[in-house]
PDB file of C-alpha atoms in Angstrom:
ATOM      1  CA  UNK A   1      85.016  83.129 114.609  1.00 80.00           C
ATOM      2  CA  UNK A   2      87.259  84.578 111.731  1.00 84.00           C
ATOM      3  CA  UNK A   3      88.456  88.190 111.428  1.00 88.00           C
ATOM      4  CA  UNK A   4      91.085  89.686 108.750  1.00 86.00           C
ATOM      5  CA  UNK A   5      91.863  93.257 108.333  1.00 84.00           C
ATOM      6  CA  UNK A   6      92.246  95.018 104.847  1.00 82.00           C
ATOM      7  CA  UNK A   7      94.920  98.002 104.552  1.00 80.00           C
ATOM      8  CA  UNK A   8      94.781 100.350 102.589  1.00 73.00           C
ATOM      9  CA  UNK A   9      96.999  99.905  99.522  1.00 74.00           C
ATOM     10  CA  UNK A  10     100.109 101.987  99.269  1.00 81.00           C
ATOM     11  CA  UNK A  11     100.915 102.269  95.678  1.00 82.00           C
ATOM     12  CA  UNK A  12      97.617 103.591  95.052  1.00 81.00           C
ATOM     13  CA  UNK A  13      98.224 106.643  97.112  1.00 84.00           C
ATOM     14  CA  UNK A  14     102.007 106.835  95.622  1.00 88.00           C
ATOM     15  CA  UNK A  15     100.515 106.801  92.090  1.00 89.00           C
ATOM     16  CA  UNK A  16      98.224 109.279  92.984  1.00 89.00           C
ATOM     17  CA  UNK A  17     100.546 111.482  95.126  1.00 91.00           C
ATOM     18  CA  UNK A  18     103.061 111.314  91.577  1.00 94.00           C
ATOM     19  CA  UNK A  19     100.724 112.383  88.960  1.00 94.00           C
ATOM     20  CA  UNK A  20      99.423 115.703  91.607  1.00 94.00           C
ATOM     21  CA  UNK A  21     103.359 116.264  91.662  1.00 94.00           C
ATOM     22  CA  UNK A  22     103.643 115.732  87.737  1.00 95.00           C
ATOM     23  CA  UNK A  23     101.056 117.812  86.970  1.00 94.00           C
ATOM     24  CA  UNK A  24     101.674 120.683  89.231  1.00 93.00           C
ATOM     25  CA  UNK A  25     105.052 120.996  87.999  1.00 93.00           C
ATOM     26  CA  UNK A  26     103.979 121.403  83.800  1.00 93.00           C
ATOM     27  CA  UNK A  27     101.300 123.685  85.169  1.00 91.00           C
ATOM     28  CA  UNK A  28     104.341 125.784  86.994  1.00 89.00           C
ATOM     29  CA  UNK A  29     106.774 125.396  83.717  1.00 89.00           C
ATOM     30  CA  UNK A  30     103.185 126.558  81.457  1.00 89.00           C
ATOM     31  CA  UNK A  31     102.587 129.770  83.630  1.00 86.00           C
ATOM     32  CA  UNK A  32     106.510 130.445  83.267  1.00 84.00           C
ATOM     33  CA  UNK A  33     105.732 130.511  79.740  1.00 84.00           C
ATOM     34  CA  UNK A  34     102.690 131.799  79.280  1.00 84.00           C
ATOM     35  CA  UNK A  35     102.484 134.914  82.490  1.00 77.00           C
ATOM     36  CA  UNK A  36     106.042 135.823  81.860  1.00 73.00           C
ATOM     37  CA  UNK A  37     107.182 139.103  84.259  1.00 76.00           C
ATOM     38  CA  UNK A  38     103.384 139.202  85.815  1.00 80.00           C
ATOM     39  CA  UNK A  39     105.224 138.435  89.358  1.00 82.00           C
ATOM     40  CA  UNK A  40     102.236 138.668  91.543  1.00 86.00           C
ATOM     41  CA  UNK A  41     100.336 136.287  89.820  1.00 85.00           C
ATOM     42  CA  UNK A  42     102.818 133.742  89.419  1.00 85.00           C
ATOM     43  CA  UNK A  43     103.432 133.896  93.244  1.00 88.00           C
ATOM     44  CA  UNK A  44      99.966 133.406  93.188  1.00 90.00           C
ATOM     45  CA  UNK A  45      99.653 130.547  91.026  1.00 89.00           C
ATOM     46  CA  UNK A  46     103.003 129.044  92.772  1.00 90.00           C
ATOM     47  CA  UNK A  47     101.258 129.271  96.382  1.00 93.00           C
ATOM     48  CA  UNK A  48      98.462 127.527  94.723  1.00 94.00           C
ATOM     49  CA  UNK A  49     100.045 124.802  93.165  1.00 94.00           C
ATOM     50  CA  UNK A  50     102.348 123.972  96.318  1.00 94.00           C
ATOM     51  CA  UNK A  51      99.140 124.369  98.657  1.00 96.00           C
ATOM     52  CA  UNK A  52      96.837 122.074  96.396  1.00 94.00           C
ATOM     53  CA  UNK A  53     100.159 119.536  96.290  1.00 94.00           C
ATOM     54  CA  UNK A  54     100.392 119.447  99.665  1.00 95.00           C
ATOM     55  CA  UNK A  55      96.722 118.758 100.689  1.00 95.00           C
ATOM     56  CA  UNK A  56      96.818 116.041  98.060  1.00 92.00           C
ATOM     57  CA  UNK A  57      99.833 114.215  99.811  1.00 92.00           C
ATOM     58  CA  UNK A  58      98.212 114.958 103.669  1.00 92.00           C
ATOM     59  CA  UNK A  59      94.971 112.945 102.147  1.00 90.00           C
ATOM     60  CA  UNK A  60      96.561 110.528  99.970  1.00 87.00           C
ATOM     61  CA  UNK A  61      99.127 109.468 104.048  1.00 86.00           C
ATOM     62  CA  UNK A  62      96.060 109.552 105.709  1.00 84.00           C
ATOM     63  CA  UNK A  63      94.431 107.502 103.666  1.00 83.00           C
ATOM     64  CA  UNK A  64      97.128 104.699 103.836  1.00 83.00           C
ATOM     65  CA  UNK A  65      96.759 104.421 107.745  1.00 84.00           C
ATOM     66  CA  UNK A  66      93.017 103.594 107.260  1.00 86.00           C
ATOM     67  CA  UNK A  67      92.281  99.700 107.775  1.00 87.00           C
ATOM     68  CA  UNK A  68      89.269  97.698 107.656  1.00 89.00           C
ATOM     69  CA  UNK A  69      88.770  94.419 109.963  1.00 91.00           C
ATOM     70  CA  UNK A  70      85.966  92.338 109.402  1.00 91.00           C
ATOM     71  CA  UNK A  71      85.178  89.824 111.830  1.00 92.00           C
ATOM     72  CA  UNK A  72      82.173  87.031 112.500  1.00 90.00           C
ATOM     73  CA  UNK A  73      81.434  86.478 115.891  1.00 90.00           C
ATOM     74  CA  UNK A  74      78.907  83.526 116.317  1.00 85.00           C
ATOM     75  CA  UNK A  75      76.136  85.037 114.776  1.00 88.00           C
ATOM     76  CA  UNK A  76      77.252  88.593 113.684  1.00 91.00           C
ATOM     77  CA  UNK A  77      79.609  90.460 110.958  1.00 92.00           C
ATOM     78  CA  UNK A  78      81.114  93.043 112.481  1.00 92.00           C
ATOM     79  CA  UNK A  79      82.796  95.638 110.420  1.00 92.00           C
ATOM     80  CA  UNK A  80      85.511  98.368 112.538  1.00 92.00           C
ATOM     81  CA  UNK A  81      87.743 100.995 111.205  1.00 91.00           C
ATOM     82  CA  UNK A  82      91.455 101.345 112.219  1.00 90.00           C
ATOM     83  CA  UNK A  83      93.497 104.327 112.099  1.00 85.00           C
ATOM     84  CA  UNK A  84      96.513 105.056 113.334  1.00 77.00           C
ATOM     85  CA  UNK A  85      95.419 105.995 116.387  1.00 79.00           C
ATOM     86  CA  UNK A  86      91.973 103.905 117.413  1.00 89.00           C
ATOM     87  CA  UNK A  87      89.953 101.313 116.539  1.00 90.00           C
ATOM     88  CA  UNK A  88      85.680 102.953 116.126  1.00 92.00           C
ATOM     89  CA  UNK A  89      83.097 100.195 115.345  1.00 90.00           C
ATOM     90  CA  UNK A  90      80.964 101.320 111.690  1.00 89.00           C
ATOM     91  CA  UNK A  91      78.794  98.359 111.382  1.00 88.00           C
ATOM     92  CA  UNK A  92      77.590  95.512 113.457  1.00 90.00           C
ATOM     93  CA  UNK A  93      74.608  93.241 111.892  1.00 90.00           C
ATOM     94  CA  UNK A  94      73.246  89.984 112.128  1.00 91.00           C
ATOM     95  CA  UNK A  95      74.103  87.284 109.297  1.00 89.00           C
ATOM     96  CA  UNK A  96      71.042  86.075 109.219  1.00 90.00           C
ATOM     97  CA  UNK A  97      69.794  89.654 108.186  1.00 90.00           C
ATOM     98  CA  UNK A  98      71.653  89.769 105.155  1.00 89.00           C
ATOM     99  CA  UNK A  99      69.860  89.607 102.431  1.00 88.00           C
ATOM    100  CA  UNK A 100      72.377  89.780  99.691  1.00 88.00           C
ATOM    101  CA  UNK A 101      76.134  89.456  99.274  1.00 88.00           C
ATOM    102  CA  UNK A 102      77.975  89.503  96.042  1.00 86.00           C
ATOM    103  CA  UNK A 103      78.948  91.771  93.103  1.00 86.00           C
ATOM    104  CA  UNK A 104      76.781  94.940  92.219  1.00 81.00           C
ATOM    105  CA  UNK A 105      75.615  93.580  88.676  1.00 81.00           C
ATOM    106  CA  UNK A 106      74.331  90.554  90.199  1.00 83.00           C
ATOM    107  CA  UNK A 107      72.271  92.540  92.844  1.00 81.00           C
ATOM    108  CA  UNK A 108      68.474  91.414  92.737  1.00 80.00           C
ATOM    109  CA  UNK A 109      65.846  93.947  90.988  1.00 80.00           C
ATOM    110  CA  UNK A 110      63.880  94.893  94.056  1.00 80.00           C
ATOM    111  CA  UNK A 111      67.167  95.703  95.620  1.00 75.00           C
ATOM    112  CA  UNK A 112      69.103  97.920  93.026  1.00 73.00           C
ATOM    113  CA  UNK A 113      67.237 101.370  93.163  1.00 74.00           C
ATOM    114  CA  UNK A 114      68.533 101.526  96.808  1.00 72.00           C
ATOM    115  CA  UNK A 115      71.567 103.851  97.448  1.00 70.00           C
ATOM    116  CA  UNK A 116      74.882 102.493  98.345  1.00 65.00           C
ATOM    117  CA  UNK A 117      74.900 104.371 102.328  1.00 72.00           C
ATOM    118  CA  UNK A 118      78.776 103.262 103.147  1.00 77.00           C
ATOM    119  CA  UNK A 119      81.667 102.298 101.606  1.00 75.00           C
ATOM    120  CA  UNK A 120      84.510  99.832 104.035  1.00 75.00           C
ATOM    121  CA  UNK A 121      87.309 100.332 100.822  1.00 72.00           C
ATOM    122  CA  UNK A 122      89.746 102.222  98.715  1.00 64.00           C
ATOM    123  CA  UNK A 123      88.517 103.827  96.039  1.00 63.00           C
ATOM    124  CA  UNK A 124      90.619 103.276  93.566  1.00 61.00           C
ATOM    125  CA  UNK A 125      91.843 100.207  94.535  1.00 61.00           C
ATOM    126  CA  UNK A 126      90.876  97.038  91.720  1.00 60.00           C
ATOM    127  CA  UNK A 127      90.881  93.409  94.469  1.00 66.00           C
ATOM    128  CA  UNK A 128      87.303  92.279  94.534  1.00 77.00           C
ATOM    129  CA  UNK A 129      84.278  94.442  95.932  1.00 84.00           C
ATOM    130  CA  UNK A 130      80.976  93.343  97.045  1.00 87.00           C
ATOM    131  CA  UNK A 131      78.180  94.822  97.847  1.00 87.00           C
ATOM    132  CA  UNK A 132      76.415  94.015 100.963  1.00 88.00           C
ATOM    133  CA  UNK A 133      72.462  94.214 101.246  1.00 88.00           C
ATOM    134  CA  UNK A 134      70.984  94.245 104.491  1.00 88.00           C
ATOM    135  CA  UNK A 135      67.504  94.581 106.815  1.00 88.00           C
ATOM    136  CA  UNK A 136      67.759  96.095 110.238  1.00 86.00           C
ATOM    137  CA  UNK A 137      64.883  97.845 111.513  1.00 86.00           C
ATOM    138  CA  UNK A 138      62.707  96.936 108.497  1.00 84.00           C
ATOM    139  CA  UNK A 139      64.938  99.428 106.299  1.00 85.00           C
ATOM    140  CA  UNK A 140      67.091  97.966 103.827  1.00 86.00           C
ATOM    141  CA  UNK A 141      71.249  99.016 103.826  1.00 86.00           C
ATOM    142  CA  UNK A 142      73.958  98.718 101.820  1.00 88.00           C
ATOM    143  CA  UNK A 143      77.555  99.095 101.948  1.00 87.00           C
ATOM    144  CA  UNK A 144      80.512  98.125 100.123  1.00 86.00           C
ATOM    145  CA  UNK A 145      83.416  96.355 101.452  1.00 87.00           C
ATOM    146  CA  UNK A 146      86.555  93.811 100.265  1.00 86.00           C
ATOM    147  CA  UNK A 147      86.002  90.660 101.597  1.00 86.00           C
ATOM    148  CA  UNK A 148      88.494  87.356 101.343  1.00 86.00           C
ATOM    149  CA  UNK A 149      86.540  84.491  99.352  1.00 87.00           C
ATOM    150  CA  UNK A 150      86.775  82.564 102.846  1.00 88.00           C
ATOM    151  CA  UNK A 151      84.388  85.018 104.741  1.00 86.00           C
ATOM    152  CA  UNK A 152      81.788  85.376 102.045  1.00 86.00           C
ATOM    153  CA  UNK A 153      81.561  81.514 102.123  1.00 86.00           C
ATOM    154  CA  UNK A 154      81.539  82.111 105.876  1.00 86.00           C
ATOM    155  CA  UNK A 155      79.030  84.370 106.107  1.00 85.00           C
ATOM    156  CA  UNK A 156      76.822  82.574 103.323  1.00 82.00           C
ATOM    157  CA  UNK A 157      76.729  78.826 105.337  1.00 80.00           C
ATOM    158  CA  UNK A 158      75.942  81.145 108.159  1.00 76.00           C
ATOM    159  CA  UNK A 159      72.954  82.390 106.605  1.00 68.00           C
ATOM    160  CA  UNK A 160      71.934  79.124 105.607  1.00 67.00           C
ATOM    161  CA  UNK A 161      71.524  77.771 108.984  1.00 58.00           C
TER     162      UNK A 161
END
């Protein structure tokens, strides 16, 4: 059995959360400038700017609550998501079903023209992703996730056996 849990990372959503602020504030001090006694649409443009801030910084908190746990349990990789609130199983599959785990340029031909169906990470975030290629059902999956070096080996002497 192992299981570790990724969080999301907090300076991402700070960085992004700053630069919104930033630039809604020289768009404010441009339409100053630029509208000058027009008072309707600057209210306008100041409701805007305050409403698209604000939805920004909701999605940017939410965001930071999300975790990831990954877990092998004899024979499976089990993948649940974590908010605040609850924990909701996203992906259960058999190791020995894997059919590929490692970085997307490395992914085999046959395998590359499918579509990416789920993604277990920050966007923006730059630790190590890999790309997960599965069979269940005789259709092939992927998803995307950020596992520690020590479950990939996991998972790939599980496969093995």
């Amino acid at each position: 059995m192992h299981k570790e849990i990724k969080q999301g990372k907090k300076t991402v959503a700070i960085i992004i959360s700053l630069l919104t602020i930033t630039v809604a504030l020289y768009i404010y001090q441009f339409s100053k400038m630029t509208l000058g006694r027009n008072v309707t649409i600057k209210f306008i443009l100041e409701a805007l700017l305050i409403m698209t801030t604000l939805i920004v910084l909701f999605i940017e908190t939410r965001k930071c609550k999300i975790a990831y746990k990954y877990c092998i349990i004899s024979d499976k990789l089990i993948i649940n998501k974590i908010n605040s609130k609850n924990e909701e199983n996203v992906e259960s599959l058999k190791i020995k079903d894997i059919i590929y785990i490692g970085e997307k340029s490395n992914v085999p031909k046959e395998y590359s023209r499918c579509k990416c169906s789920r993604h277990y990470i920050r966007k923006f975030d730059k630790a190590k992703k890999l790309l997960c290629i599965y069979k269940k059902e005789g259709k092939i999956y992927k998803f995307v996730f950020e596992p520690s070096d020590t479950l990939v080996s996991r998972i790939k002497s599980s496969s093995q056996h």
